[in-house]
Amino acid sequence: MALHRRSILVALLCATISGPGHARADNLGEQVFKRNCALCHSTEPAKNKIGPTLAGILGRKAGTVPNFVYSESNRTSGITWNAESLDQYLIDPRKFLPGTKMVFTGLRSADDRRALIEYLATQK
């Protein structure tokens, strides 16, 4: 009986570690956010830091978070953030949007960008 319980425990542990692909992407995305974005951005609605909140960024028009002072280029860009525009922006923000106040140099890893965007999609 003890061997059976141990086998079940090992199986549950392996399932937790490997998990579905989506859970791993969320975890990676959260790690990428914490490592690269959290110093300047929050994922809490209405909580701006040095940069605007990223809560609800997907589908939001650039330069429109209340109580945040954007650069003119951001306010007038006409960009609506979606997975594609965020991906391009995250490669090199200053190249994608000249005049932005964002000093971040970019995320070169496509996997990190994809995971970060998937994570941000869950932050409403």
PDB file of C-alpha atoms in Angstrom:
ATOM      1  CA  MET A   1       0.000   0.000   0.000  1.00  0.00           C
ATOM      2  CA  ALA A   2       2.837   2.437   0.827  1.00  0.00           C
ATOM      3  CA  LEU A   3       4.420   1.801  -2.591  1.00  0.00           C
ATOM      4  CA  HIS A   4       1.091   2.606  -4.269  1.00  0.00           C
ATOM      5  CA  ARG A   5       0.794   5.888  -2.346  1.00  0.00           C
ATOM      6  CA  ARG A   6       4.354   6.796  -3.233  1.00  0.00           C
ATOM      7  CA  SER A   7       3.644   6.114  -6.910  1.00  0.00           C
ATOM      8  CA  ILE A   8       0.586   8.352  -6.809  1.00  0.00           C
ATOM      9  CA  LEU A   9       2.572  11.074  -5.057  1.00  0.00           C
ATOM     10  CA  VAL A  10       5.352  10.880  -7.659  1.00  0.00           C
ATOM     11  CA  ALA A  11       2.795  10.999 -10.488  1.00  0.00           C
ATOM     12  CA  LEU A  12       1.113  14.071  -8.972  1.00  0.00           C
ATOM     13  CA  LEU A  13       4.448  15.776  -8.453  1.00  0.00           C
ATOM     14  CA  CYS A  14       5.472  15.138 -12.065  1.00  0.00           C
ATOM     15  CA  ALA A  15       2.141  16.451 -13.333  1.00  0.00           C
ATOM     16  CA  THR A  16       2.551  19.572 -11.218  1.00  0.00           C
ATOM     17  CA  ILE A  17       6.090  20.187 -12.434  1.00  0.00           C
ATOM     18  CA  SER A  18       5.409  19.518 -16.098  1.00  0.00           C
ATOM     19  CA  GLY A  19       1.848  20.834 -16.091  1.00  0.00           C
ATOM     20  CA  PRO A  20       0.023  21.906 -19.235  1.00  0.00           C
ATOM     21  CA  GLY A  21       1.924  24.153 -21.626  1.00  0.00           C
ATOM     22  CA  HIS A  22      -0.265  27.138 -20.802  1.00  0.00           C
ATOM     23  CA  ALA A  23       0.661  27.029 -17.111  1.00  0.00           C
ATOM     24  CA  ARG A  24       4.372  26.974 -17.972  1.00  0.00           C
ATOM     25  CA  ALA A  25       3.932  29.931 -20.334  1.00  0.00           C
ATOM     26  CA  ASP A  26       2.063  31.896 -17.653  1.00  0.00           C
ATOM     27  CA  ASN A  27       4.813  31.136 -15.163  1.00  0.00           C
ATOM     28  CA  LEU A  28       7.524  32.128 -17.638  1.00  0.00           C
ATOM     29  CA  GLY A  29       5.585  35.253 -18.552  1.00  0.00           C
ATOM     30  CA  GLU A  30       5.261  36.255 -14.921  1.00  0.00           C
ATOM     31  CA  GLN A  31       8.993  35.662 -14.433  1.00  0.00           C
ATOM     32  CA  VAL A  32       9.807  37.773 -17.506  1.00  0.00           C
ATOM     33  CA  PHE A  33       7.505  40.508 -16.182  1.00  0.00           C
ATOM     34  CA  LYS A  34       9.105  40.487 -12.738  1.00  0.00           C
ATOM     35  CA  ARG A  35      12.620  40.456 -14.189  1.00  0.00           C
ATOM     36  CA  ASN A  36      12.124  43.130 -16.862  1.00  0.00           C
ATOM     37  CA  CYS A  37       8.984  45.165 -16.229  1.00  0.00           C
ATOM     38  CA  ALA A  38       7.941  45.201 -12.560  1.00  0.00           C
ATOM     39  CA  LEU A  39      10.393  47.896 -11.516  1.00  0.00           C
ATOM     40  CA  CYS A  40       8.537  50.437 -13.664  1.00  0.00           C
ATOM     41  CA  HIS A  41       5.100  48.889 -14.308  1.00  0.00           C
ATOM     42  CA  SER A  42       2.295  47.396 -12.267  1.00  0.00           C
ATOM     43  CA  THR A  43      -0.355  44.882 -13.321  1.00  0.00           C
ATOM     44  CA  GLU A  44      -2.835  46.367 -10.859  1.00  0.00           C
ATOM     45  CA  PRO A  45      -5.563  48.484 -12.456  1.00  0.00           C
ATOM     46  CA  ALA A  46      -5.067  52.219 -11.865  1.00  0.00           C
ATOM     47  CA  LYS A  47      -1.664  51.696 -10.221  1.00  0.00           C
ATOM     48  CA  ASN A  48       0.871  53.630 -12.246  1.00  0.00           C
ATOM     49  CA  LYS A  49       4.538  53.607 -11.307  1.00  0.00           C
ATOM     50  CA  ILE A  50       7.360  55.138 -13.350  1.00  0.00           C
ATOM     51  CA  GLY A  51       5.439  53.665 -16.299  1.00  0.00           C
ATOM     52  CA  PRO A  52       1.691  53.170 -16.709  1.00  0.00           C
ATOM     53  CA  THR A  53      -0.156  50.136 -15.401  1.00  0.00           C
ATOM     54  CA  LEU A  54      -0.107  47.224 -17.819  1.00  0.00           C
ATOM     55  CA  ALA A  55      -3.406  45.830 -16.511  1.00  0.00           C
ATOM     56  CA  GLY A  56      -5.750  45.497 -19.462  1.00  0.00           C
ATOM     57  CA  ILE A  57      -3.123  46.543 -22.004  1.00  0.00           C
ATOM     58  CA  LEU A  58      -4.341  44.194 -24.745  1.00  0.00           C
ATOM     59  CA  GLY A  59      -7.017  46.001 -26.714  1.00  0.00           C
ATOM     60  CA  ARG A  60      -6.172  49.378 -25.167  1.00  0.00           C
ATOM     61  CA  LYS A  61      -5.232  52.376 -27.275  1.00  0.00           C
ATOM     62  CA  ALA A  62      -1.670  53.560 -26.607  1.00  0.00           C
ATOM     63  CA  GLY A  63      -1.269  56.616 -24.419  1.00  0.00           C
ATOM     64  CA  THR A  64      -4.657  56.413 -22.714  1.00  0.00           C
ATOM     65  CA  VAL A  65      -4.094  55.224 -19.123  1.00  0.00           C
ATOM     66  CA  PRO A  66      -5.612  57.855 -16.833  1.00  0.00           C
ATOM     67  CA  ASN A  67      -3.273  59.844 -14.590  1.00  0.00           C
ATOM     68  CA  PHE A  68      -0.152  58.995 -16.555  1.00  0.00           C
ATOM     69  CA  VAL A  69       1.799  61.556 -18.571  1.00  0.00           C
ATOM     70  CA  TYR A  70       2.796  60.017 -21.899  1.00  0.00           C
ATOM     71  CA  SER A  71       5.160  61.271 -24.554  1.00  0.00           C
ATOM     72  CA  GLU A  72       3.480  62.994 -27.474  1.00  0.00           C
ATOM     73  CA  SER A  73       4.593  60.187 -29.790  1.00  0.00           C
ATOM     74  CA  ASN A  74       2.805  57.645 -27.621  1.00  0.00           C
ATOM     75  CA  ARG A  75      -0.368  59.726 -27.218  1.00  0.00           C
ATOM     76  CA  THR A  76      -0.647  60.385 -30.942  1.00  0.00           C
ATOM     77  CA  SER A  77       0.592  57.024 -32.272  1.00  0.00           C
ATOM     78  CA  GLY A  78      -2.851  55.605 -33.031  1.00  0.00           C
ATOM     79  CA  ILE A  79      -1.630  52.187 -31.856  1.00  0.00           C
ATOM     80  CA  THR A  80      -4.042  49.787 -30.238  1.00  0.00           C
ATOM     81  CA  TRP A  81      -2.054  47.224 -28.296  1.00  0.00           C
ATOM     82  CA  ASN A  82      -2.521  43.645 -29.429  1.00  0.00           C
ATOM     83  CA  ALA A  83      -0.195  40.630 -29.438  1.00  0.00           C
ATOM     84  CA  GLU A  84       1.460  41.654 -32.703  1.00  0.00           C
ATOM     85  CA  SER A  85       2.034  45.320 -31.861  1.00  0.00           C
ATOM     86  CA  LEU A  86       3.303  44.462 -28.356  1.00  0.00           C
ATOM     87  CA  ASP A  87       5.647  41.859 -29.801  1.00  0.00           C
ATOM     88  CA  GLN A  88       7.140  44.395 -32.215  1.00  0.00           C
ATOM     89  CA  TYR A  89       7.313  47.083 -29.518  1.00  0.00           C
ATOM     90  CA  LEU A  90       9.055  44.763 -27.047  1.00  0.00           C
ATOM     91  CA  ILE A  91      11.839  43.964 -29.529  1.00  0.00           C
ATOM     92  CA  ASP A  92      13.021  47.591 -29.454  1.00  0.00           C
ATOM     93  CA  PRO A  93      10.588  50.163 -28.014  1.00  0.00           C
ATOM     94  CA  ARG A  94      12.493  53.230 -29.258  1.00  0.00           C
ATOM     95  CA  LYS A  95      12.743  51.905 -32.790  1.00  0.00           C
ATOM     96  CA  PHE A  96       9.068  50.891 -32.881  1.00  0.00           C
ATOM     97  CA  LEU A  97       7.864  54.155 -31.357  1.00  0.00           C
ATOM     98  CA  PRO A  98      10.436  56.939 -31.798  1.00  0.00           C
ATOM     99  CA  GLY A  99      10.076  59.552 -29.075  1.00  0.00           C
ATOM    100  CA  THR A 100       8.764  57.167 -26.428  1.00  0.00           C
ATOM    101  CA  LYS A 101       9.887  57.822 -22.852  1.00  0.00           C
ATOM    102  CA  MET A 102      10.398  54.081 -22.347  1.00  0.00           C
ATOM    103  CA  VAL A 103      14.094  53.479 -21.642  1.00  0.00           C
ATOM    104  CA  PHE A 104      13.882  49.667 -21.776  1.00  0.00           C
ATOM    105  CA  THR A 105      16.207  48.323 -24.480  1.00  0.00           C
ATOM    106  CA  GLY A 106      13.956  45.421 -25.468  1.00  0.00           C
ATOM    107  CA  LEU A 107      13.472  41.675 -25.216  1.00  0.00           C
ATOM    108  CA  ARG A 108      15.415  39.770 -27.869  1.00  0.00           C
ATOM    109  CA  SER A 109      13.942  36.345 -27.047  1.00  0.00           C
ATOM    110  CA  ALA A 110      10.770  35.596 -29.027  1.00  0.00           C
ATOM    111  CA  ASP A 111       9.821  32.993 -26.403  1.00  0.00           C
ATOM    112  CA  ASP A 112      10.129  35.556 -23.602  1.00  0.00           C
ATOM    113  CA  ARG A 113       8.064  38.097 -25.551  1.00  0.00           C
ATOM    114  CA  ARG A 114       5.375  35.538 -26.323  1.00  0.00           C
ATOM    115  CA  ALA A 115       5.223  34.376 -22.688  1.00  0.00           C
ATOM    116  CA  LEU A 116       5.122  37.976 -21.419  1.00  0.00           C
ATOM    117  CA  ILE A 117       2.285  38.887 -23.783  1.00  0.00           C
ATOM    118  CA  GLU A 118       0.344  35.756 -22.746  1.00  0.00           C
ATOM    119  CA  TYR A 119       0.859  36.733 -19.103  1.00  0.00           C
ATOM    120  CA  LEU A 120      -0.240  40.338 -19.714  1.00  0.00           C
ATOM    121  CA  ALA A 121      -3.387  39.037 -21.433  1.00  0.00           C
ATOM    122  CA  THR A 122      -4.405  37.528 -18.073  1.00  0.00           C
ATOM    123  CA  GLN A 123      -3.887  40.803 -16.199  1.00  0.00           C
ATOM    124  CA  LYS A 124      -7.173  42.659 -16.348  1.00  0.00           C
TER     125      LYS A 124
END
